[in-house]
JSON list of C-alpha atoms in Angstrom, two decimals:
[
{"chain": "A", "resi": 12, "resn": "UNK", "atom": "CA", "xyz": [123.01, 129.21, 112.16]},
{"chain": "A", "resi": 13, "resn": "UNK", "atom": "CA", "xyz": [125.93, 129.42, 110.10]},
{"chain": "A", "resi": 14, "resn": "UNK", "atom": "CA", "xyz": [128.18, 126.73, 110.47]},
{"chain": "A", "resi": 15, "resn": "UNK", "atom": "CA", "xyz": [131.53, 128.55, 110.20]},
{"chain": "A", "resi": 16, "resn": "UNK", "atom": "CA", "xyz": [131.06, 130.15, 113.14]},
{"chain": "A", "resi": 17, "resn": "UNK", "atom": "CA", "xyz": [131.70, 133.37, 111.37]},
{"chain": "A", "resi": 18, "resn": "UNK", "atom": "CA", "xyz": [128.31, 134.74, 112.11]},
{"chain": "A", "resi": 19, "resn": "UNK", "atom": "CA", "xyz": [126.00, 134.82, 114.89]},
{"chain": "A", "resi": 20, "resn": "UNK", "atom": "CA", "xyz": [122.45, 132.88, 115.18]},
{"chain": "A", "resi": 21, "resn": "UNK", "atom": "CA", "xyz": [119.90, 134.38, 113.27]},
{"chain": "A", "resi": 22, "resn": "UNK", "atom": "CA", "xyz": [116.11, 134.54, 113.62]},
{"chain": "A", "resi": 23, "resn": "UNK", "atom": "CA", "xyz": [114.01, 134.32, 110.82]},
{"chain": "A", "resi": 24, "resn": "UNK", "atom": "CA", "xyz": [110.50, 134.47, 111.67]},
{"chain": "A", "resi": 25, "resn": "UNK", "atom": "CA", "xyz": [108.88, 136.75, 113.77]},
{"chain": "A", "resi": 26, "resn": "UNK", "atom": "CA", "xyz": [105.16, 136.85, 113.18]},
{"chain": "A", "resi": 27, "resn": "UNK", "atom": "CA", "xyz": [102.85, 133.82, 114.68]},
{"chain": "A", "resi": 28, "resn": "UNK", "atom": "CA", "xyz": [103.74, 130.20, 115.46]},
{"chain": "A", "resi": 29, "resn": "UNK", "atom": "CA", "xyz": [106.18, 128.89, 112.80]},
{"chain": "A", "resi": 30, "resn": "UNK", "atom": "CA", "xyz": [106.71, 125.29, 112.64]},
{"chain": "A", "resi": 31, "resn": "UNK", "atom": "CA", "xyz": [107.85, 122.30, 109.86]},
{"chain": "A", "resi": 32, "resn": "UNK", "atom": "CA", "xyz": [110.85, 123.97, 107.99]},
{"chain": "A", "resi": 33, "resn": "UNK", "atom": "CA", "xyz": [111.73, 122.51, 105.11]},
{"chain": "A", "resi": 34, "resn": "UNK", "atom": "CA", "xyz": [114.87, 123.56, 103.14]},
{"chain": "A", "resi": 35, "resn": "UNK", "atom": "CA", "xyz": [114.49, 124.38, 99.26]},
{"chain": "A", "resi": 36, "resn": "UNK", "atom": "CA", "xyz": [116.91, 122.13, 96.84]},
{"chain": "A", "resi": 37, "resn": "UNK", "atom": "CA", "xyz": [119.41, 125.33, 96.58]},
{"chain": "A", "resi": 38, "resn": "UNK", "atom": "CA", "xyz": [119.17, 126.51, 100.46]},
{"chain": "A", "resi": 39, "resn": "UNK", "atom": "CA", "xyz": [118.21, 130.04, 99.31]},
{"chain": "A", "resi": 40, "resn": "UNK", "atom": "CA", "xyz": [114.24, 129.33, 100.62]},
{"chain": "A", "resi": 41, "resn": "UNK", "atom": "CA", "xyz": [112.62, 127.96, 103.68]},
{"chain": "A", "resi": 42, "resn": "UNK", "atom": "CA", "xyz": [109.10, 126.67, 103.07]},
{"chain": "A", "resi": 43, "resn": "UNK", "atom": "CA", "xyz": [106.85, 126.29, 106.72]},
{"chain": "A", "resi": 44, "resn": "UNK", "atom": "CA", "xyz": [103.61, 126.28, 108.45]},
{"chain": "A", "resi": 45, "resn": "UNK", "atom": "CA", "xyz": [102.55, 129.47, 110.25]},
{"chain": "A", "resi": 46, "resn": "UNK", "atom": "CA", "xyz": [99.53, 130.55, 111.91]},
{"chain": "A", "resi": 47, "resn": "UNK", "atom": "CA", "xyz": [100.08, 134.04, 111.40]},
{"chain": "A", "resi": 48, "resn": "UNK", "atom": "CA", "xyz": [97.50, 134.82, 110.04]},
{"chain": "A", "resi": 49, "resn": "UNK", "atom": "CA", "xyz": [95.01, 132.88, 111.52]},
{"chain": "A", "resi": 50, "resn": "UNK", "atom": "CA", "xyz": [95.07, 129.42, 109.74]},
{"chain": "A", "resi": 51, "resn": "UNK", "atom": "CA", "xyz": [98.08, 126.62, 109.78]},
{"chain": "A", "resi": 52, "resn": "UNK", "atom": "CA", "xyz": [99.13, 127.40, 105.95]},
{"chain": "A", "resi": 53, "resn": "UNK", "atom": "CA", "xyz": [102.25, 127.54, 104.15]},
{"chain": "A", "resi": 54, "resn": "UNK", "atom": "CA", "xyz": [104.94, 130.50, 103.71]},
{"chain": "A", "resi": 55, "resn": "UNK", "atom": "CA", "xyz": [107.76, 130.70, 101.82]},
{"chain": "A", "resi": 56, "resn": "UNK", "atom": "CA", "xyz": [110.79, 132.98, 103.06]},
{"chain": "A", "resi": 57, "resn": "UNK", "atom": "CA", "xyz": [114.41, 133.56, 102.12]},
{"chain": "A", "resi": 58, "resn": "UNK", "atom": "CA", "xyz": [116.51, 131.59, 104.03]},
{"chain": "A", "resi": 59, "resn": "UNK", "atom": "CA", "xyz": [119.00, 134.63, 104.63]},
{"chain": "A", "resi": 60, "resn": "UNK", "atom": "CA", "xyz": [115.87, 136.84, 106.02]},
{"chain": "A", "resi": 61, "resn": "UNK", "atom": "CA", "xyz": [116.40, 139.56, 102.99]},
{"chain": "A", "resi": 62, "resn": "UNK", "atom": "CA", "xyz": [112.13, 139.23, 101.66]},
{"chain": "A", "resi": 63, "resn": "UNK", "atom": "CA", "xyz": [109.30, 139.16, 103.47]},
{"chain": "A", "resi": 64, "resn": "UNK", "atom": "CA", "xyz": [107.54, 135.38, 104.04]},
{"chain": "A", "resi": 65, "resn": "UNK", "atom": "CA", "xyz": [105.57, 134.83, 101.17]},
{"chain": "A", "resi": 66, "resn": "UNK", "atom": "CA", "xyz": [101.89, 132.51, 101.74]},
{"chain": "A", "resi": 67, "resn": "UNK", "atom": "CA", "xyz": [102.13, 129.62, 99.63]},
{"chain": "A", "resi": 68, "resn": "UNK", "atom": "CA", "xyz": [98.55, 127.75, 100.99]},
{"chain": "A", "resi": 69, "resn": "UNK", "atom": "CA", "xyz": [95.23, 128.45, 102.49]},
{"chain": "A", "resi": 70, "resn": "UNK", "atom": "CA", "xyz": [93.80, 125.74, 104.27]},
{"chain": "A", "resi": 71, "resn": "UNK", "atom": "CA", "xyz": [90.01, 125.39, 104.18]},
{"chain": "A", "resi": 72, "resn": "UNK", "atom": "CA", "xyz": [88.31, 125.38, 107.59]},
{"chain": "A", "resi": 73, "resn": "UNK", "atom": "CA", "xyz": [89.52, 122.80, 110.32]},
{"chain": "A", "resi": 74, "resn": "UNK", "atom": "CA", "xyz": [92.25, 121.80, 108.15]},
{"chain": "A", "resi": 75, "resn": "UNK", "atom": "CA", "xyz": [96.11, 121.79, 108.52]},
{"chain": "A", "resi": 76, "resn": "UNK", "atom": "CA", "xyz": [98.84, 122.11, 106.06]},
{"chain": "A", "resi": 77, "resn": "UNK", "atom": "CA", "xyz": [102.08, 120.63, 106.68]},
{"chain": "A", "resi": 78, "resn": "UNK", "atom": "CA", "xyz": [104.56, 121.43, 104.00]},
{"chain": "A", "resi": 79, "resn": "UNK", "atom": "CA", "xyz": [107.37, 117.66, 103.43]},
{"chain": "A", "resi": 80, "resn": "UNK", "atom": "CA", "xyz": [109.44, 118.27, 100.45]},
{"chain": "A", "resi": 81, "resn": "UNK", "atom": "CA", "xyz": [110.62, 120.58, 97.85]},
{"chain": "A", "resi": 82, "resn": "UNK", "atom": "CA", "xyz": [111.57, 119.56, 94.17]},
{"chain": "A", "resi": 83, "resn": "UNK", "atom": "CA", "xyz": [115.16, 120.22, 93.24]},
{"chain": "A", "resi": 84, "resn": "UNK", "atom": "CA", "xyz": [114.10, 122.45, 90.95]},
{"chain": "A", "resi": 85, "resn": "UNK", "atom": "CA", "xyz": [111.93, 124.31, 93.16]},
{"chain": "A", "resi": 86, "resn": "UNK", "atom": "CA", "xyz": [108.51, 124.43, 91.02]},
{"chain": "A", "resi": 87, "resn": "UNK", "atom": "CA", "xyz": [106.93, 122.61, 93.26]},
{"chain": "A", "resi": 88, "resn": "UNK", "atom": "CA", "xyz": [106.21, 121.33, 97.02]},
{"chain": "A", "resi": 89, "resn": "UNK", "atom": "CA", "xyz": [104.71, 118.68, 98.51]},
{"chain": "A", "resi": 90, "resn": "UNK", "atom": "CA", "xyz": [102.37, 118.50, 101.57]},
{"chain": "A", "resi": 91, "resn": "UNK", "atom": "CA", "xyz": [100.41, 117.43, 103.80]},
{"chain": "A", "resi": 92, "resn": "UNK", "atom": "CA", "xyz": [96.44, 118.85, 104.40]},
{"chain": "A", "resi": 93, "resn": "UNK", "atom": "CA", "xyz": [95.49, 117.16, 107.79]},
{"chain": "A", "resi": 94, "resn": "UNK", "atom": "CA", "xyz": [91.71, 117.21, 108.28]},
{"chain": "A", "resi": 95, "resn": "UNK", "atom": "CA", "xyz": [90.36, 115.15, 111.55]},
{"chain": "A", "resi": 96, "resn": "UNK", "atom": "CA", "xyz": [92.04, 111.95, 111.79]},
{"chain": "A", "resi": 97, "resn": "UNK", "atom": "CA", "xyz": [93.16, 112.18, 108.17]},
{"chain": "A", "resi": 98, "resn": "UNK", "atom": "CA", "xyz": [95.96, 113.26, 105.99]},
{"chain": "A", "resi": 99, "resn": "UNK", "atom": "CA", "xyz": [96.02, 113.59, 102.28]},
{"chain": "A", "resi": 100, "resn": "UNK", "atom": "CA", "xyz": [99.04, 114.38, 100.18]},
{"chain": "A", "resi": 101, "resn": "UNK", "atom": "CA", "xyz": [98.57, 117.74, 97.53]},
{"chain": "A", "resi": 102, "resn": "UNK", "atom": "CA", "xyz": [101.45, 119.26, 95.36]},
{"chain": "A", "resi": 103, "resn": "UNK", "atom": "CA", "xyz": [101.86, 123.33, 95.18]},
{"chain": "A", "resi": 104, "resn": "UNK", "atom": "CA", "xyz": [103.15, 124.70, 91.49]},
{"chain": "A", "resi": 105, "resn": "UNK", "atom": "CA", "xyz": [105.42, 127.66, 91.88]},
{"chain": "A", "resi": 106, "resn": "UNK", "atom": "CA", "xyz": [104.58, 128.55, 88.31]},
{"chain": "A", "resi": 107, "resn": "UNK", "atom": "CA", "xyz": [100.66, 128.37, 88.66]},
{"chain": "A", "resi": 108, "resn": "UNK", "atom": "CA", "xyz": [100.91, 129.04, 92.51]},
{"chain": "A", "resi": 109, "resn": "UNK", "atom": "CA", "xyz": [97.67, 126.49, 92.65]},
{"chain": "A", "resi": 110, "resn": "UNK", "atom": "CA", "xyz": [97.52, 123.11, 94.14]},
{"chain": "A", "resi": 111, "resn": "UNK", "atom": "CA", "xyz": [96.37, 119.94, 93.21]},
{"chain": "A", "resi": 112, "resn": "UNK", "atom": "CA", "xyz": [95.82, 116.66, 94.86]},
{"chain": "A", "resi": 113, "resn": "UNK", "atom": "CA", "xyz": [98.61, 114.20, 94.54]},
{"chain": "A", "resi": 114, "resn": "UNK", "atom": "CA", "xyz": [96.81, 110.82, 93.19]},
{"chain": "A", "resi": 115, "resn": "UNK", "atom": "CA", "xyz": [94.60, 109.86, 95.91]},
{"chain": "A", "resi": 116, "resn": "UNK", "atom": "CA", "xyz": [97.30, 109.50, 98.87]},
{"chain": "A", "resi": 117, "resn": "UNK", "atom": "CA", "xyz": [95.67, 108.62, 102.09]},
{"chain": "A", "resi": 118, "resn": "UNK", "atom": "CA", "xyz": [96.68, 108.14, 105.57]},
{"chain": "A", "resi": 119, "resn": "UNK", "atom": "CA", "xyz": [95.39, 108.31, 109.44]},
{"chain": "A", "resi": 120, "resn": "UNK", "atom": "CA", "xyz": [99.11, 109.13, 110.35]},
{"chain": "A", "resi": 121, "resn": "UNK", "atom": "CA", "xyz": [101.66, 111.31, 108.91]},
{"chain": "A", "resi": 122, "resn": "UNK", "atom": "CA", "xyz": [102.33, 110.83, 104.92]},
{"chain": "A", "resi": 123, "resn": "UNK", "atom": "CA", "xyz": [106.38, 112.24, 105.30]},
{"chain": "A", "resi": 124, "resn": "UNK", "atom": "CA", "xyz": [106.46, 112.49, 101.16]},
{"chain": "A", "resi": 125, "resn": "UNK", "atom": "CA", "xyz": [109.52, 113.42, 99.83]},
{"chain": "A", "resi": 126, "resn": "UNK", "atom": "CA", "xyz": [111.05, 114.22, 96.31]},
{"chain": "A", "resi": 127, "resn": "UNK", "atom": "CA", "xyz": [114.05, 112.20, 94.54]},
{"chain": "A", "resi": 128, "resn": "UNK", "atom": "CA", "xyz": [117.01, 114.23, 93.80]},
{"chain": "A", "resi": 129, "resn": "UNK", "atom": "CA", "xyz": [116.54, 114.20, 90.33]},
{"chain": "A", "resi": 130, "resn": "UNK", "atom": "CA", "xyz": [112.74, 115.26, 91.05]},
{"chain": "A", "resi": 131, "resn": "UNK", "atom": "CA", "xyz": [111.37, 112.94, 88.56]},
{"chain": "A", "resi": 132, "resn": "UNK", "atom": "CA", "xyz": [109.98, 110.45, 91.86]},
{"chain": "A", "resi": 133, "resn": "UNK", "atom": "CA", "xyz": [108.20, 110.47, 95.46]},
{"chain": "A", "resi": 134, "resn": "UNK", "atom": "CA", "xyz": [108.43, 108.50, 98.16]},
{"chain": "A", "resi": 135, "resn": "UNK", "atom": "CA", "xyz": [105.66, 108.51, 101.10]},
{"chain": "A", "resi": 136, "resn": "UNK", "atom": "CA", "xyz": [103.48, 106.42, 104.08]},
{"chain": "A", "resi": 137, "resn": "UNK", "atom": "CA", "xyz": [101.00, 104.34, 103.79]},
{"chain": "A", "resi": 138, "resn": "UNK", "atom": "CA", "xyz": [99.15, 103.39, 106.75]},
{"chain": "A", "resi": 139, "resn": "UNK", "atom": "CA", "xyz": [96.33, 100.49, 106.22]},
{"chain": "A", "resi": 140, "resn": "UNK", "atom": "CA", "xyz": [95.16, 99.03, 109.46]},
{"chain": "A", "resi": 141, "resn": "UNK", "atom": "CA", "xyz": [97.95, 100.12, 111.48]},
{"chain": "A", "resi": 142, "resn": "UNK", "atom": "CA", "xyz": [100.40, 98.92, 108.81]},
{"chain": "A", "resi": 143, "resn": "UNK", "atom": "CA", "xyz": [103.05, 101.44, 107.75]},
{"chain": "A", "resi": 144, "resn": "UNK", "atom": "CA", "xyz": [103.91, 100.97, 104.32]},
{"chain": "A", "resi": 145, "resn": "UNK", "atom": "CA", "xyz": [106.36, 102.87, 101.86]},
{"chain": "A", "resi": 146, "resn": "UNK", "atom": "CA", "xyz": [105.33, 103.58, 98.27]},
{"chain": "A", "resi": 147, "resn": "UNK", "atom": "CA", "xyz": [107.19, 105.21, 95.60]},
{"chain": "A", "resi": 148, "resn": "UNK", "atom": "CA", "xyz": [105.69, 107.03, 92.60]},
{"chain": "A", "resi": 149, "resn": "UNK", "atom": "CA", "xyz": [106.80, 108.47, 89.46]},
{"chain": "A", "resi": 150, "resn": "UNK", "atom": "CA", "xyz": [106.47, 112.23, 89.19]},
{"chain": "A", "resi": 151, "resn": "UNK", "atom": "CA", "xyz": [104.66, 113.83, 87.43]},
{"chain": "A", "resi": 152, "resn": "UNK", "atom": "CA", "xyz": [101.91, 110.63, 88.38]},
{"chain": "A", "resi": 153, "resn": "UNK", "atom": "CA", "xyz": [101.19, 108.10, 85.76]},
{"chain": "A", "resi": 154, "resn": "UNK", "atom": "CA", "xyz": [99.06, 106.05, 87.78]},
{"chain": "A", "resi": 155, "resn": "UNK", "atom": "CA", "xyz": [101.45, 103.61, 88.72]},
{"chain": "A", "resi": 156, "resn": "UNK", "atom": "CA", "xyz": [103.01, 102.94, 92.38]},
{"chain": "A", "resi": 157, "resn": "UNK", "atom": "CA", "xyz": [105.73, 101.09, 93.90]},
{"chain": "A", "resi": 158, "resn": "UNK", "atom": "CA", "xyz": [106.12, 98.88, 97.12]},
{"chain": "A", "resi": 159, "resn": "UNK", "atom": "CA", "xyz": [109.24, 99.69, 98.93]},
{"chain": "A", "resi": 160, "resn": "UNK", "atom": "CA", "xyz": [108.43, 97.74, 102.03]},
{"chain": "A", "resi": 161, "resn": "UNK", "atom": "CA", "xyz": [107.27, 97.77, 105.87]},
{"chain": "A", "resi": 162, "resn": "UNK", "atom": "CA", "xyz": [108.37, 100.79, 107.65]},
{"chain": "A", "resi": 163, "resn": "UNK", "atom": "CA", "xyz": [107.58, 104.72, 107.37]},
{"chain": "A", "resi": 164, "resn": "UNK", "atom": "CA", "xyz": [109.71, 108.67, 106.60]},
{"chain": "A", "resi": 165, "resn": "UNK", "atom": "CA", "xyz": [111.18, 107.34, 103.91]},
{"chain": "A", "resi": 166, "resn": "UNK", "atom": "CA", "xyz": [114.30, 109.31, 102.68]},
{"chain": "A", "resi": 167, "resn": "UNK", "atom": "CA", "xyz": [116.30, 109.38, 99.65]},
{"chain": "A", "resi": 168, "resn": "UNK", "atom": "CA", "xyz": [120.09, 109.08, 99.78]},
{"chain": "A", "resi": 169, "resn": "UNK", "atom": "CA", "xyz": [121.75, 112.24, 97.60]},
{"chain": "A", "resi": 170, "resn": "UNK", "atom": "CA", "xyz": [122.68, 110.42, 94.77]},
{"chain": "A", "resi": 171, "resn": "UNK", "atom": "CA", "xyz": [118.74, 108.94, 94.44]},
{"chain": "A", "resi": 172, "resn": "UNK", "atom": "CA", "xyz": [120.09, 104.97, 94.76]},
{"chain": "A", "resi": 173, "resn": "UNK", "atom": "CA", "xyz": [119.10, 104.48, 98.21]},
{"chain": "A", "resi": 174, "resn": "UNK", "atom": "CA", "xyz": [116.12, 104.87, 100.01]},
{"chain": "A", "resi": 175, "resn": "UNK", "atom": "CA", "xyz": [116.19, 104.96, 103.69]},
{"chain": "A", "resi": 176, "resn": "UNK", "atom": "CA", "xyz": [113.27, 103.57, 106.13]},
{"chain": "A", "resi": 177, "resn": "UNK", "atom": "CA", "xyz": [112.21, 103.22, 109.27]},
{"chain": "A", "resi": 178, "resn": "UNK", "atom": "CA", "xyz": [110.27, 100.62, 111.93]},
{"chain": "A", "resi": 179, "resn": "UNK", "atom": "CA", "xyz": [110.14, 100.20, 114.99]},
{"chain": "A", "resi": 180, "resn": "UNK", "atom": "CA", "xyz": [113.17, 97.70, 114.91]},
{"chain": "A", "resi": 181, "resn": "UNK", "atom": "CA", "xyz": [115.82, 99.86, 113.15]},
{"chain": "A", "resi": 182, "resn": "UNK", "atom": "CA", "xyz": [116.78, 101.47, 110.10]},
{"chain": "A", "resi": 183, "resn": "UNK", "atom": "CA", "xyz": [116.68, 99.55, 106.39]},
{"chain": "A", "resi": 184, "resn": "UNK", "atom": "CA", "xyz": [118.10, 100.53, 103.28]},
{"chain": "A", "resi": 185, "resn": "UNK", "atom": "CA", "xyz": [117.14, 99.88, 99.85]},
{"chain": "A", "resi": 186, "resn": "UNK", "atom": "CA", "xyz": [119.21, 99.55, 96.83]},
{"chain": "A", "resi": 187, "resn": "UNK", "atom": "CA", "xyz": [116.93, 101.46, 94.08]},
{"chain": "A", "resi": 188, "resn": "UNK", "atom": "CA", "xyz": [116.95, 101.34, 89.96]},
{"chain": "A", "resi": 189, "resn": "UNK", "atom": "CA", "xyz": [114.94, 103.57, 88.23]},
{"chain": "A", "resi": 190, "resn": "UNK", "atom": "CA", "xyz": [116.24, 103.19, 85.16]},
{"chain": "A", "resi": 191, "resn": "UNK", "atom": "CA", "xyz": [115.69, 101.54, 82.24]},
{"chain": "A", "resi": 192, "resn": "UNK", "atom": "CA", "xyz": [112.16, 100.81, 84.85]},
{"chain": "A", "resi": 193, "resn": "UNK", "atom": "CA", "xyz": [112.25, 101.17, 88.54]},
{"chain": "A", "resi": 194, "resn": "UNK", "atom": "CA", "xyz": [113.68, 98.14, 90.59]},
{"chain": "A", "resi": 195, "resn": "UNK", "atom": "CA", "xyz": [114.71, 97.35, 94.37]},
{"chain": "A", "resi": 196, "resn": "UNK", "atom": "CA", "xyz": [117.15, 95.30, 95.42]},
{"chain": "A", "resi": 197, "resn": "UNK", "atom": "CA", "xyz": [116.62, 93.12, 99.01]},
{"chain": "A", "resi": 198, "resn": "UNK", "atom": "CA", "xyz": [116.62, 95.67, 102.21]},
{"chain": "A", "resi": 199, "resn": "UNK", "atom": "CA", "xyz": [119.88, 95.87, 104.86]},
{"chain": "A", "resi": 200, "resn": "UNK", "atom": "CA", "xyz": [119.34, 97.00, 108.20]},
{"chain": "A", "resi": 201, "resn": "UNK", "atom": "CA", "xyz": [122.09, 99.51, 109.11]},
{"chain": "A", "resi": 202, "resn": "UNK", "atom": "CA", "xyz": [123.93, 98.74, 112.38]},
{"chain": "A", "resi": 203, "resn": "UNK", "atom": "CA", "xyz": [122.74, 102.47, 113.81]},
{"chain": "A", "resi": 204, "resn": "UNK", "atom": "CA", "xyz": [119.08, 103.55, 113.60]},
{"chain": "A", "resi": 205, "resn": "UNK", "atom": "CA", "xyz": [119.12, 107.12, 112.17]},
{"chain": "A", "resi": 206, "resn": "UNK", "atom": "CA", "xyz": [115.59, 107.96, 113.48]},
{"chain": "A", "resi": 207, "resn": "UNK", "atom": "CA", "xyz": [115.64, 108.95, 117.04]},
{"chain": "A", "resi": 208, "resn": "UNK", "atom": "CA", "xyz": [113.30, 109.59, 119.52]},
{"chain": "A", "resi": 209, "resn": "UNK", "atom": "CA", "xyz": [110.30, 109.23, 117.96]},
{"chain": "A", "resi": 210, "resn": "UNK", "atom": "CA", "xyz": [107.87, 106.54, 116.72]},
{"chain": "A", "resi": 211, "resn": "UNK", "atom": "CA", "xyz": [106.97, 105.38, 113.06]},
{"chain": "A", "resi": 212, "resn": "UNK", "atom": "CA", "xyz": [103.41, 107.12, 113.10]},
{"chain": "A", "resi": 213, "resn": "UNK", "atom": "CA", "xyz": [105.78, 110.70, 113.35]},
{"chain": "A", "resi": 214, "resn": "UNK", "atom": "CA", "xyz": [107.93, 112.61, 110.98]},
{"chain": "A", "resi": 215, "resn": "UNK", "atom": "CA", "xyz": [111.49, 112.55, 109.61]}
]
């Protein structure tokens, strides 16, 4: 939908069950799960409908992909592969078109990863024992993670100083440095909760 009004609503996919759309950094792709073909992997279409969908993933059997967030520069994605009761966290390369495993991010409930606007971190769930926990890591990984705190779907502000999280309480923000080295300041909880509806174990 276009939101001058000068054009009417558009549909963009038309083959299969299409779900999770995520918007590229520059609007011109959508990145989502589809089944048309038989599995739940990832396509890639333009956003104005003018390409055919193009398959990013192929899950192995009795596996889902989810796709959560695409660089600003659009090289590469992040998602989820959801096997069973599990949920691991693997990067697609635009330039390769391979995948690789992101570090060895774990969780029973959804991961909700998602790139800094100046793509150089990533911010994700943990869930330990039915604790949801937000971690921040550089990117490309060096081995070394962050705390951010108690909650889950964390989400960057636009200009990459804030990070936004949820629990069951409310909304918090975070204050965040990342240069010279990556800092936090103490959290605020915002006077409006801007998750709705639906509980920490779910998506943005």
């Amino acid at each position: 939908y276009d939101l001058s009004g000068k054009t009417s609503i558009r549909q963009l996919t038309f083959e299969g069950k299409n779900r999770f759309p995520i918007w590229s950094a520059n609007g011109t792709h959508v990145a989502f799960q589809s089944d048309r073909e038989g599995d739940a992997g990832i396509f890639s279409q333009r956003s104005d409908g003018g390409s055919p969908a193009e398959r990013l993933t192929k899950p192995e059997k009795d596996t889902v992909h989810l796709p959560e967030s695409w660089s600003p520069d659009g090289k590469h994605l992040l998602y989820s592969v959801a096997a069973g009761a599990l949920n691991a966290l693997w990067v697609y390369s635009a330039d390769t078109k391979k995948s690789t495993p992101f570090g060895d991010v774990r969780s029973p409930r959804l991961i909700s990863s998602t790139f800094s606007p100046d793509g150089r971190w990533v911010a994700y769930t943990l869930t330990t024992n039915g604790l949801n926990q937000v971690f921040v890591q550089p990117f490309p990984q060096t081995g070394v993670k962050y705390l951010v705190g108690s909650g889950a779907r964390p989400q960057w502000s636009p200009d990459g100083k804030e990070i936004f999280l949820y629990r069951n309480e409310g909304t918090f923000v975070k204050t965040v440095t990342t240069q010279p080295s990556f800092s936090l300041s103490n959290e605020t909880k915002l006077p409006f909760n801007v998750y709705v509806g639906r509980g920490p174990g779910s998506g943005r």
